[in-house]
Amino acid sequence: METLPKSRDFQPAAASNLSEKELIQGLREKADWAFRELISRWSDKLYRLSLRFVKRPEEAQEIVQEVLLKVVEKIDTFEGSSSLYTWLYRVTVNESLMRLRPDKGKKTVSWEEVLPKYESGIHLENFSDWSKLPDEKFVEKEFQQFVQESIELLPDDLKTAYLLKDVEQLPEEEVCKILELTKPAMKNRVHRARLFLRKRIEERYVH
Amino acid sequence: MSIKHKMIRAMFGLMGLPTCEEVEQFAYDFLEGSLDSSTMKAVERHLKACKNCQRFIAAYRKTAALVKTFQRPMLDPEFKEKLFEFLVQKAGERV
């Protein structure tokens, strides 16, 4: 970014419009505006994602701090073979999952059991269309908490794909890059997570 | 296979339509609109003929959509300021 002076005090008028390349250059020059932009652009997103994994706000804050510190420490060696965007999400996912690992006693379910069952390709059960529940139901704290708890029951690989695709609404291509998955593998994980959640909600609120 | 399932399967076969299991396997791409047009039409025709799959797809669609309305917590501005100072300090230590 030849046009930007190296002064740490210099703040571009529209830092938020800077390209990723310019931001990386600013971080390499240890410019204050670049640190501010890094925080402004990414910290809330990474916080939300890590909070979905670890639940405790303080721990999610720690993850954000560690991830952004890694950026500062490794920015000189960042080769740009993947985007900063992909790298940040990948490190956040890994850091969050690592913190979950000590929880060996975590409650899990045999999620395969709630997947649809077929006989010769035809459903063996009657489904309920709970999407027709009153709209107020979906914004109730209790409902949202139940869905959040259900997401937690998913195996890590399905949960991660589901959080990135459906909750954080990242584009498919980015989810694939972050998780280093092929598109069919990513879709399969998100699909199975949705099947599991659809069934859990049906069992809780319809039957 | 029960007689009922045999009949339903035969009906879908005669109509050139996917089975319920295939509809489920297409569900992700159906929602994304990424099926080729002939498969998309076949799934839509199956759904018109199969109430159970209609209910399934409606709830599946809602499963994908409802989390978009969930609360999106943000970091405390005070924490962000401390984070900024922390990063500046750490960067300074690396000079």
PDB file of C-alpha atoms in Angstrom:
ATOM      1  CA  MET A   1       0.000   0.000   0.000  1.00  0.00           C
ATOM      2  CA  GLU A   2       2.433   2.619  -1.167  1.00  0.00           C
ATOM      3  CA  THR A   3      -0.011   5.504  -0.810  1.00  0.00           C
ATOM      4  CA  LEU A   4      -0.399   5.191   2.955  1.00  0.00           C
ATOM      5  CA  PRO A   5       2.222   6.837   5.154  1.00  0.00           C
ATOM      6  CA  LYS A   6       3.854   4.664   7.798  1.00  0.00           C
ATOM      7  CA  SER A   7       2.951   6.915  10.683  1.00  0.00           C
ATOM      8  CA  ARG A   8       1.172   4.965  13.417  1.00  0.00           C
ATOM      9  CA  ASP A   9      -1.084   7.959  13.964  1.00  0.00           C
ATOM     10  CA  PHE A  10      -2.263   8.183  10.421  1.00  0.00           C
ATOM     11  CA  GLN A  11      -5.841   7.067  10.032  1.00  0.00           C
ATOM     12  CA  PRO A  12      -7.282   6.770   6.547  1.00  0.00           C
ATOM     13  CA  ALA A  13     -10.529   8.668   6.135  1.00  0.00           C
ATOM     14  CA  ALA A  14     -12.407   5.536   5.189  1.00  0.00           C
ATOM     15  CA  ALA A  15     -10.542   2.689   6.811  1.00  0.00           C
ATOM     16  CA  SER A  16     -13.578   0.445   6.516  1.00  0.00           C
ATOM     17  CA  ASN A  17     -13.316   0.658   2.731  1.00  0.00           C
ATOM     18  CA  LEU A  18      -9.751  -0.571   2.694  1.00  0.00           C
ATOM     19  CA  SER A  19      -8.997  -3.804   0.970  1.00  0.00           C
ATOM     20  CA  GLU A  20      -7.748  -6.771   2.947  1.00  0.00           C
ATOM     21  CA  LYS A  21      -4.342  -6.327   1.347  1.00  0.00           C
ATOM     22  CA  GLU A  22      -4.161  -2.728   2.574  1.00  0.00           C
ATOM     23  CA  LEU A  23      -5.234  -3.774   6.045  1.00  0.00           C
ATOM     24  CA  ILE A  24      -2.524  -6.460   6.146  1.00  0.00           C
ATOM     25  CA  GLN A  25       0.032  -3.885   5.057  1.00  0.00           C
ATOM     26  CA  GLY A  26      -1.118  -1.540   7.825  1.00  0.00           C
ATOM     27  CA  LEU A  27      -0.820  -4.339  10.382  1.00  0.00           C
ATOM     28  CA  ARG A  28       2.699  -5.122   9.195  1.00  0.00           C
ATOM     29  CA  GLU A  29       3.579  -1.463   9.715  1.00  0.00           C
ATOM     30  CA  LYS A  30       2.020  -1.649  13.202  1.00  0.00           C
ATOM     31  CA  ALA A  31      -0.228   1.279  12.396  1.00  0.00           C
ATOM     32  CA  ASP A  32      -2.770   2.130  15.080  1.00  0.00           C
ATOM     33  CA  TRP A  33      -5.524   2.622  12.532  1.00  0.00           C
ATOM     34  CA  ALA A  34      -4.924  -0.930  11.267  1.00  0.00           C
ATOM     35  CA  PHE A  35      -5.384  -2.429  14.746  1.00  0.00           C
ATOM     36  CA  ARG A  36      -8.559  -0.402  15.160  1.00  0.00           C
ATOM     37  CA  GLU A  37      -9.790  -1.547  11.784  1.00  0.00           C
ATOM     38  CA  LEU A  38      -8.963  -5.173  12.575  1.00  0.00           C
ATOM     39  CA  ILE A  39     -11.029  -4.933  15.750  1.00  0.00           C
ATOM     40  CA  SER A  40     -13.826  -2.988  14.111  1.00  0.00           C
ATOM     41  CA  ARG A  41     -14.086  -5.348  11.155  1.00  0.00           C
ATOM     42  CA  TRP A  42     -13.743  -8.716  12.872  1.00  0.00           C
ATOM     43  CA  SER A  43     -14.034  -8.743  16.647  1.00  0.00           C
ATOM     44  CA  ASP A  44     -17.847  -8.875  16.896  1.00  0.00           C
ATOM     45  CA  LYS A  45     -18.092 -11.608  14.275  1.00  0.00           C
ATOM     46  CA  LEU A  46     -15.428 -13.740  15.922  1.00  0.00           C
ATOM     47  CA  TYR A  47     -16.938 -13.110  19.348  1.00  0.00           C
ATOM     48  CA  ARG A  48     -20.366 -14.308  18.216  1.00  0.00           C
ATOM     49  CA  LEU A  49     -18.929 -17.444  16.695  1.00  0.00           C
ATOM     50  CA  SER A  50     -16.765 -18.356  19.675  1.00  0.00           C
ATOM     51  CA  LEU A  51     -19.648 -17.613  22.053  1.00  0.00           C
ATOM     52  CA  ARG A  52     -21.765 -20.227  20.246  1.00  0.00           C
ATOM     53  CA  PHE A  53     -19.136 -22.776  21.175  1.00  0.00           C
ATOM     54  CA  VAL A  54     -17.979 -21.836  24.644  1.00  0.00           C
ATOM     55  CA  LYS A  55     -21.110 -20.050  26.022  1.00  0.00           C
ATOM     56  CA  ARG A  56     -19.255 -17.962  28.591  1.00  0.00           C
ATOM     57  CA  PRO A  57     -18.810 -14.356  27.355  1.00  0.00           C
ATOM     58  CA  GLU A  58     -15.509 -14.003  29.232  1.00  0.00           C
ATOM     59  CA  GLU A  59     -14.104 -17.077  27.528  1.00  0.00           C
ATOM     60  CA  ALA A  60     -15.329 -15.912  24.125  1.00  0.00           C
ATOM     61  CA  GLN A  61     -13.577 -12.588  24.742  1.00  0.00           C
ATOM     62  CA  GLU A  62     -10.376 -14.458  25.560  1.00  0.00           C
ATOM     63  CA  ILE A  63     -10.648 -16.351  22.285  1.00  0.00           C
ATOM     64  CA  VAL A  64     -11.073 -13.127  20.297  1.00  0.00           C
ATOM     65  CA  GLN A  65      -8.047 -11.656  22.048  1.00  0.00           C
ATOM     66  CA  GLU A  66      -5.925 -14.741  21.351  1.00  0.00           C
ATOM     67  CA  VAL A  67      -6.986 -14.913  17.710  1.00  0.00           C
ATOM     68  CA  LEU A  68      -6.264 -11.245  17.037  1.00  0.00           C
ATOM     69  CA  LEU A  69      -2.973 -11.503  18.905  1.00  0.00           C
ATOM     70  CA  LYS A  70      -2.009 -14.364  16.593  1.00  0.00           C
ATOM     71  CA  VAL A  71      -2.740 -12.081  13.644  1.00  0.00           C
ATOM     72  CA  VAL A  72      -0.445  -9.399  15.055  1.00  0.00           C
ATOM     73  CA  GLU A  73       2.286 -11.929  15.827  1.00  0.00           C
ATOM     74  CA  LYS A  74       2.142 -13.791  12.540  1.00  0.00           C
ATOM     75  CA  ILE A  75       1.223 -11.051  10.106  1.00  0.00           C
ATOM     76  CA  ASP A  76       4.778 -10.901   8.742  1.00  0.00           C
ATOM     77  CA  THR A  77       4.626 -14.559   7.815  1.00  0.00           C
ATOM     78  CA  PHE A  78       1.063 -14.419   6.490  1.00  0.00           C
ATOM     79  CA  GLU A  79       1.498 -15.426   2.883  1.00  0.00           C
ATOM     80  CA  GLY A  80      -1.966 -14.725   1.676  1.00  0.00           C
ATOM     81  CA  SER A  81      -2.507 -18.170   0.195  1.00  0.00           C
ATOM     82  CA  SER A  82      -5.842 -17.973   1.990  1.00  0.00           C
ATOM     83  CA  SER A  83      -7.638 -14.751   2.856  1.00  0.00           C
ATOM     84  CA  LEU A  84      -7.345 -13.120   6.253  1.00  0.00           C
ATOM     85  CA  TYR A  85     -11.096 -13.693   6.525  1.00  0.00           C
ATOM     86  CA  THR A  86     -10.691 -17.459   6.112  1.00  0.00           C
ATOM     87  CA  TRP A  87      -7.690 -17.565   8.402  1.00  0.00           C
ATOM     88  CA  LEU A  88      -9.431 -15.649  11.206  1.00  0.00           C
ATOM     89  CA  TYR A  89     -12.494 -17.886  11.168  1.00  0.00           C
ATOM     90  CA  ARG A  90     -10.387 -21.040  10.981  1.00  0.00           C
ATOM     91  CA  VAL A  91      -8.255 -20.045  13.968  1.00  0.00           C
ATOM     92  CA  THR A  92     -11.381 -19.049  15.917  1.00  0.00           C
ATOM     93  CA  VAL A  93     -13.049 -22.398  15.220  1.00  0.00           C
ATOM     94  CA  ASN A  94      -9.914 -24.311  16.209  1.00  0.00           C
ATOM     95  CA  GLU A  95      -9.379 -22.279  19.350  1.00  0.00           C
ATOM     96  CA  SER A  96     -13.033 -22.701  20.355  1.00  0.00           C
ATOM     97  CA  LEU A  97     -13.028 -26.454  19.741  1.00  0.00           C
ATOM     98  CA  MET A  98      -9.778 -26.834  21.665  1.00  0.00           C
ATOM     99  CA  ARG A  99     -11.383 -25.212  24.662  1.00  0.00           C
ATOM    100  CA  LEU A 100     -14.336 -27.577  24.435  1.00  0.00           C
ATOM    101  CA  ARG A 101     -12.158 -30.685  24.437  1.00  0.00           C
ATOM    102  CA  PRO A 102     -11.572 -30.976  28.182  1.00  0.00           C
ATOM    103  CA  ASP A 103     -15.347 -31.363  28.632  1.00  0.00           C
ATOM    104  CA  LYS A 104     -15.326 -35.134  28.316  1.00  0.00           C
ATOM    105  CA  GLY A 105     -18.567 -35.455  30.244  1.00  0.00           C
ATOM    106  CA  LYS A 106     -20.492 -33.431  27.675  1.00  0.00           C
ATOM    107  CA  LYS A 107     -23.977 -34.758  27.055  1.00  0.00           C
ATOM    108  CA  THR A 108     -24.415 -36.100  23.559  1.00  0.00           C
ATOM    109  CA  VAL A 109     -27.230 -37.839  21.749  1.00  0.00           C
ATOM    110  CA  SER A 110     -27.351 -40.600  19.235  1.00  0.00           C
ATOM    111  CA  TRP A 111     -28.334 -38.138  16.552  1.00  0.00           C
ATOM    112  CA  GLU A 112     -28.582 -40.787  13.814  1.00  0.00           C
ATOM    113  CA  GLU A 113     -31.665 -42.132  15.584  1.00  0.00           C
ATOM    114  CA  VAL A 114     -33.644 -38.998  14.878  1.00  0.00           C
ATOM    115  CA  LEU A 115     -32.894 -38.917  11.151  1.00  0.00           C
ATOM    116  CA  PRO A 116     -35.820 -39.724   8.817  1.00  0.00           C
ATOM    117  CA  LYS A 117     -36.447 -43.412   8.225  1.00  0.00           C
ATOM    118  CA  TYR A 118     -37.563 -44.888   4.944  1.00  0.00           C
ATOM    119  CA  GLU A 119     -38.824 -48.095   3.460  1.00  0.00           C
ATOM    120  CA  SER A 120     -37.913 -48.388  -0.195  1.00  0.00           C
ATOM    121  CA  GLY A 121     -37.457 -44.645  -0.366  1.00  0.00           C
ATOM    122  CA  ILE A 122     -40.838 -43.838   1.208  1.00  0.00           C
ATOM    123  CA  HIS A 123     -41.166 -42.202   4.633  1.00  0.00           C
ATOM    124  CA  LEU A 124     -41.995 -44.488   7.523  1.00  0.00           C
ATOM    125  CA  GLU A 125     -43.264 -41.657   9.714  1.00  0.00           C
ATOM    126  CA  ASN A 126     -45.642 -38.743   9.464  1.00  0.00           C
ATOM    127  CA  PHE A 127     -43.987 -35.354   9.782  1.00  0.00           C
ATOM    128  CA  SER A 128     -45.393 -32.313  11.480  1.00  0.00           C
ATOM    129  CA  ASP A 129     -45.028 -28.902   9.936  1.00  0.00           C
ATOM    130  CA  TRP A 130     -44.013 -26.938  13.010  1.00  0.00           C
ATOM    131  CA  SER A 131     -43.092 -23.991  10.792  1.00  0.00           C
ATOM    132  CA  LYS A 132     -46.759 -23.052  11.149  1.00  0.00           C
ATOM    133  CA  LEU A 133     -46.406 -22.475  14.887  1.00  0.00           C
ATOM    134  CA  PRO A 134     -47.246 -18.872  15.834  1.00  0.00           C
ATOM    135  CA  ASP A 135     -44.441 -16.464  14.968  1.00  0.00           C
ATOM    136  CA  GLU A 136     -44.197 -15.433  18.620  1.00  0.00           C
ATOM    137  CA  LYS A 137     -43.005 -18.938  19.468  1.00  0.00           C
ATOM    138  CA  PHE A 138     -39.811 -18.542  17.449  1.00  0.00           C
ATOM    139  CA  VAL A 139     -38.737 -15.397  19.264  1.00  0.00           C
ATOM    140  CA  GLU A 140     -39.451 -16.737  22.731  1.00  0.00           C
ATOM    141  CA  LYS A 141     -36.355 -16.964  24.888  1.00  0.00           C
ATOM    142  CA  GLU A 142     -37.248 -20.507  25.913  1.00  0.00           C
ATOM    143  CA  PHE A 143     -37.518 -21.631  22.281  1.00  0.00           C
ATOM    144  CA  GLN A 144     -34.247 -20.025  21.268  1.00  0.00           C
ATOM    145  CA  GLN A 145     -32.532 -21.537  24.278  1.00  0.00           C
ATOM    146  CA  PHE A 146     -33.854 -24.981  23.354  1.00  0.00           C
ATOM    147  CA  VAL A 147     -32.474 -24.615  19.821  1.00  0.00           C
ATOM    148  CA  GLN A 148     -29.144 -23.374  21.171  1.00  0.00           C
ATOM    149  CA  GLU A 149     -28.949 -26.365  23.529  1.00  0.00           C
ATOM    150  CA  SER A 150     -29.840 -28.666  20.654  1.00  0.00           C
ATOM    151  CA  ILE A 151     -27.020 -27.212  18.548  1.00  0.00           C
ATOM    152  CA  GLU A 152     -24.663 -27.974  21.412  1.00  0.00           C
ATOM    153  CA  LEU A 153     -25.637 -31.636  21.250  1.00  0.00           C
ATOM    154  CA  LEU A 154     -24.424 -31.939  17.677  1.00  0.00           C
ATOM    155  CA  PRO A 155     -21.043 -33.559  17.043  1.00  0.00           C
ATOM    156  CA  ASP A 156     -18.345 -30.917  16.565  1.00  0.00           C
ATOM    157  CA  ASP A 157     -18.035 -31.394  12.788  1.00  0.00           C
ATOM    158  CA  LEU A 158     -21.761 -30.884  12.159  1.00  0.00           C
ATOM    159  CA  LYS A 159     -22.040 -28.076  14.684  1.00  0.00           C
ATOM    160  CA  THR A 160     -19.161 -26.133  13.159  1.00  0.00           C
ATOM    161  CA  ALA A 161     -20.524 -26.374   9.622  1.00  0.00           C
ATOM    162  CA  TYR A 162     -24.023 -25.438  10.782  1.00  0.00           C
ATOM    163  CA  LEU A 163     -22.843 -22.445  12.824  1.00  0.00           C
ATOM    164  CA  LEU A 164     -20.825 -21.038   9.948  1.00  0.00           C
ATOM    165  CA  LYS A 165     -23.404 -21.645   7.238  1.00  0.00           C
ATOM    166  CA  ASP A 166     -26.789 -21.131   8.882  1.00  0.00           C
ATOM    167  CA  VAL A 167     -26.091 -19.100  12.001  1.00  0.00           C
ATOM    168  CA  GLU A 168     -23.286 -16.847  10.783  1.00  0.00           C
ATOM    169  CA  GLN A 169     -24.601 -17.074   7.207  1.00  0.00           C
ATOM    170  CA  LEU A 170     -21.214 -17.246   5.553  1.00  0.00           C
ATOM    171  CA  PRO A 171     -21.127 -18.067   1.832  1.00  0.00           C
ATOM    172  CA  GLU A 172     -20.725 -21.763   1.023  1.00  0.00           C
ATOM    173  CA  GLU A 173     -17.324 -21.195  -0.565  1.00  0.00           C
ATOM    174  CA  GLU A 174     -15.997 -19.523   2.579  1.00  0.00           C
ATOM    175  CA  VAL A 175     -17.325 -22.289   4.845  1.00  0.00           C
ATOM    176  CA  CYS A 176     -15.562 -24.846   2.642  1.00  0.00           C
ATOM    177  CA  LYS A 177     -12.294 -22.914   2.815  1.00  0.00           C
ATOM    178  CA  ILE A 178     -12.476 -22.369   6.572  1.00  0.00           C
ATOM    179  CA  LEU A 179     -13.192 -26.030   7.289  1.00  0.00           C
ATOM    180  CA  GLU A 180     -11.074 -27.300   4.393  1.00  0.00           C
ATOM    181  CA  LEU A 181     -13.975 -29.328   3.076  1.00  0.00           C
ATOM    182  CA  THR A 182     -15.267 -30.121  -0.366  1.00  0.00           C
ATOM    183  CA  LYS A 183     -18.630 -28.567  -1.151  1.00  0.00           C
ATOM    184  CA  PRO A 184     -20.528 -31.888  -1.011  1.00  0.00           C
ATOM    185  CA  ALA A 185     -18.963 -32.683   2.391  1.00  0.00           C
ATOM    186  CA  MET A 186     -19.878 -29.257   3.743  1.00  0.00           C
ATOM    187  CA  LYS A 187     -23.451 -29.520   2.452  1.00  0.00           C
ATOM    188  CA  ASN A 188     -23.797 -32.971   3.948  1.00  0.00           C
ATOM    189  CA  ARG A 189     -22.793 -31.729   7.386  1.00  0.00           C
ATOM    190  CA  VAL A 190     -25.136 -28.757   7.309  1.00  0.00           C
ATOM    191  CA  HIS A 191     -27.954 -30.974   6.015  1.00  0.00           C
ATOM    192  CA  ARG A 192     -27.534 -33.528   8.794  1.00  0.00           C
ATOM    193  CA  ALA A 193     -27.427 -30.777  11.401  1.00  0.00           C
ATOM    194  CA  ARG A 194     -30.692 -29.351  10.021  1.00  0.00           C
ATOM    195  CA  LEU A 195     -32.309 -32.811  10.029  1.00  0.00           C
ATOM    196  CA  PHE A 196     -31.340 -33.259  13.641  1.00  0.00           C
ATOM    197  CA  LEU A 197     -32.642 -29.855  14.709  1.00  0.00           C
ATOM    198  CA  ARG A 198     -35.861 -30.188  12.701  1.00  0.00           C
ATOM    199  CA  LYS A 199     -36.614 -33.429  14.502  1.00  0.00           C
ATOM    200  CA  ARG A 200     -35.690 -32.106  17.945  1.00  0.00           C
ATOM    201  CA  ILE A 201     -38.026 -29.142  17.558  1.00  0.00           C
ATOM    202  CA  GLU A 202     -40.814 -31.391  16.267  1.00  0.00           C
ATOM    203  CA  GLU A 203     -40.491 -33.700  19.252  1.00  0.00           C
ATOM    204  CA  ARG A 204     -40.453 -30.865  21.727  1.00  0.00           C
ATOM    205  CA  TYR A 205     -43.141 -28.569  20.368  1.00  0.00           C
ATOM    206  CA  VAL A 206     -45.541 -30.753  18.398  1.00  0.00           C
ATOM    207  CA  HIS A 207     -45.712 -34.261  19.863  1.00  0.00           C
TER     208      HIS A 207
ATOM    209  CA  MET B   1     -41.993 -53.736   1.900  1.00  0.00           C
ATOM    210  CA  SER B   2     -45.627 -53.075   2.809  1.00  0.00           C
ATOM    211  CA  ILE B   3     -48.299 -52.906   0.126  1.00  0.00           C
ATOM    212  CA  LYS B   4     -48.862 -49.252   0.898  1.00  0.00           C
ATOM    213  CA  HIS B   5     -45.190 -48.386   0.368  1.00  0.00           C
ATOM    214  CA  LYS B   6     -45.073 -50.495  -2.793  1.00  0.00           C
ATOM    215  CA  MET B   7     -48.022 -48.573  -4.192  1.00  0.00           C
ATOM    216  CA  ILE B   8     -46.611 -45.164  -3.314  1.00  0.00           C
ATOM    217  CA  ARG B   9     -43.232 -46.026  -4.740  1.00  0.00           C
ATOM    218  CA  ALA B  10     -44.829 -47.374  -7.922  1.00  0.00           C
ATOM    219  CA  MET B  11     -46.861 -44.184  -8.258  1.00  0.00           C
ATOM    220  CA  PHE B  12     -43.775 -41.957  -8.000  1.00  0.00           C
ATOM    221  CA  GLY B  13     -41.966 -44.274 -10.412  1.00  0.00           C
ATOM    222  CA  LEU B  14     -44.780 -44.049 -12.961  1.00  0.00           C
ATOM    223  CA  MET B  15     -44.811 -40.264 -12.664  1.00  0.00           C
ATOM    224  CA  GLY B  16     -41.015 -40.146 -13.114  1.00  0.00           C
ATOM    225  CA  LEU B  17     -40.649 -38.475  -9.730  1.00  0.00           C
ATOM    226  CA  PRO B  18     -38.021 -38.861  -7.011  1.00  0.00           C
ATOM    227  CA  THR B  19     -38.825 -40.890  -3.901  1.00  0.00           C
ATOM    228  CA  CYS B  20     -39.309 -39.252  -0.505  1.00  0.00           C
ATOM    229  CA  GLU B  21     -35.785 -40.273   0.453  1.00  0.00           C
ATOM    230  CA  GLU B  22     -34.404 -38.623  -2.670  1.00  0.00           C
ATOM    231  CA  VAL B  23     -36.402 -35.473  -1.918  1.00  0.00           C
ATOM    232  CA  GLU B  24     -34.768 -35.372   1.496  1.00  0.00           C
ATOM    233  CA  GLN B  25     -31.349 -35.781  -0.124  1.00  0.00           C
ATOM    234  CA  PHE B  26     -32.158 -32.892  -2.472  1.00  0.00           C
ATOM    235  CA  ALA B  27     -33.499 -30.703   0.352  1.00  0.00           C
ATOM    236  CA  TYR B  28     -30.334 -28.663   0.895  1.00  0.00           C
ATOM    237  CA  ASP B  29     -29.892 -27.816  -2.792  1.00  0.00           C
ATOM    238  CA  PHE B  30     -33.643 -27.337  -3.193  1.00  0.00           C
ATOM    239  CA  LEU B  31     -33.559 -24.581  -0.583  1.00  0.00           C
ATOM    240  CA  GLU B  32     -30.410 -23.055  -2.043  1.00  0.00           C
ATOM    241  CA  GLY B  33     -31.972 -23.103  -5.498  1.00  0.00           C
ATOM    242  CA  SER B  34     -28.936 -24.951  -6.774  1.00  0.00           C
ATOM    243  CA  LEU B  35     -30.668 -27.969  -8.331  1.00  0.00           C
ATOM    244  CA  ASP B  36     -30.732 -28.235 -12.086  1.00  0.00           C
ATOM    245  CA  SER B  37     -34.095 -27.174 -13.483  1.00  0.00           C
ATOM    246  CA  SER B  38     -35.389 -30.651 -14.324  1.00  0.00           C
ATOM    247  CA  THR B  39     -34.599 -31.990 -10.830  1.00  0.00           C
ATOM    248  CA  MET B  40     -36.088 -28.864  -9.286  1.00  0.00           C
ATOM    249  CA  LYS B  41     -39.309 -29.398 -11.212  1.00  0.00           C
ATOM    250  CA  ALA B  42     -39.380 -33.094 -10.296  1.00  0.00           C
ATOM    251  CA  VAL B  43     -38.993 -32.258  -6.595  1.00  0.00           C
ATOM    252  CA  GLU B  44     -41.730 -29.624  -6.851  1.00  0.00           C
ATOM    253  CA  ARG B  45     -44.043 -32.146  -8.519  1.00  0.00           C
ATOM    254  CA  HIS B  46     -43.267 -34.684  -5.796  1.00  0.00           C
ATOM    255  CA  LEU B  47     -44.109 -32.088  -3.165  1.00  0.00           C
ATOM    256  CA  LYS B  48     -47.435 -31.350  -4.833  1.00  0.00           C
ATOM    257  CA  ALA B  49     -48.289 -35.039  -4.636  1.00  0.00           C
ATOM    258  CA  CYS B  50     -46.882 -35.786  -1.167  1.00  0.00           C
ATOM    259  CA  LYS B  51     -48.277 -33.952   1.862  1.00  0.00           C
ATOM    260  CA  ASN B  52     -45.773 -35.595   4.164  1.00  0.00           C
ATOM    261  CA  CYS B  53     -42.801 -34.248   2.199  1.00  0.00           C
ATOM    262  CA  GLN B  54     -44.498 -30.842   2.063  1.00  0.00           C
ATOM    263  CA  ARG B  55     -44.559 -30.805   5.862  1.00  0.00           C
ATOM    264  CA  PHE B  56     -40.993 -32.060   6.028  1.00  0.00           C
ATOM    265  CA  ILE B  57     -39.634 -29.411   3.655  1.00  0.00           C
ATOM    266  CA  ALA B  58     -41.542 -26.588   5.360  1.00  0.00           C
ATOM    267  CA  ALA B  59     -40.051 -27.457   8.754  1.00  0.00           C
ATOM    268  CA  TYR B  60     -36.612 -28.079   7.224  1.00  0.00           C
ATOM    269  CA  ARG B  61     -36.748 -24.662   5.570  1.00  0.00           C
ATOM    270  CA  LYS B  62     -37.698 -23.085   8.871  1.00  0.00           C
ATOM    271  CA  THR B  63     -34.830 -24.906  10.618  1.00  0.00           C
ATOM    272  CA  ALA B  64     -32.378 -23.256   8.260  1.00  0.00           C
ATOM    273  CA  ALA B  65     -34.021 -19.847   8.564  1.00  0.00           C
ATOM    274  CA  LEU B  66     -35.004 -19.453  12.188  1.00  0.00           C
ATOM    275  CA  VAL B  67     -31.492 -19.059  13.585  1.00  0.00           C
ATOM    276  CA  LYS B  68     -31.073 -15.972  11.418  1.00  0.00           C
ATOM    277  CA  THR B  69     -33.423 -14.176  13.779  1.00  0.00           C
ATOM    278  CA  PHE B  70     -31.449 -15.148  16.853  1.00  0.00           C
ATOM    279  CA  GLN B  71     -29.822 -12.557  19.018  1.00  0.00           C
ATOM    280  CA  ARG B  72     -26.443 -11.412  17.710  1.00  0.00           C
ATOM    281  CA  PRO B  73     -24.387 -10.426  20.751  1.00  0.00           C
ATOM    282  CA  MET B  74     -21.656  -7.852  20.346  1.00  0.00           C
ATOM    283  CA  LEU B  75     -18.510  -7.099  22.269  1.00  0.00           C
ATOM    284  CA  ASP B  76     -18.533  -4.464  24.943  1.00  0.00           C
ATOM    285  CA  PRO B  77     -16.947  -1.252  23.499  1.00  0.00           C
ATOM    286  CA  GLU B  78     -14.840  -0.998  26.645  1.00  0.00           C
ATOM    287  CA  PHE B  79     -13.396  -4.440  25.958  1.00  0.00           C
ATOM    288  CA  LYS B  80     -12.649  -3.405  22.378  1.00  0.00           C
ATOM    289  CA  GLU B  81     -10.695  -0.408  23.607  1.00  0.00           C
ATOM    290  CA  LYS B  82      -8.674  -2.613  25.983  1.00  0.00           C
ATOM    291  CA  LEU B  83      -8.135  -5.055  23.158  1.00  0.00           C
ATOM    292  CA  PHE B  84      -6.788  -2.242  20.985  1.00  0.00           C
ATOM    293  CA  GLU B  85      -4.349  -1.181  23.692  1.00  0.00           C
ATOM    294  CA  PHE B  86      -3.321  -4.801  24.243  1.00  0.00           C
ATOM    295  CA  LEU B  87      -2.588  -5.355  20.547  1.00  0.00           C
ATOM    296  CA  VAL B  88      -0.642  -2.092  20.236  1.00  0.00           C
ATOM    297  CA  GLN B  89       1.417  -3.056  23.292  1.00  0.00           C
ATOM    298  CA  LYS B  90       2.118  -6.571  21.985  1.00  0.00           C
ATOM    299  CA  ALA B  91       3.046  -5.218  18.559  1.00  0.00           C
ATOM    300  CA  GLY B  92       5.421  -2.760  20.246  1.00  0.00           C
ATOM    301  CA  GLU B  93       7.131  -5.612  22.109  1.00  0.00           C
ATOM    302  CA  ARG B  94       7.932  -7.214  18.776  1.00  0.00           C
ATOM    303  CA  VAL B  95       9.858  -4.222  17.412  1.00  0.00           C
TER     304      VAL B  95
END
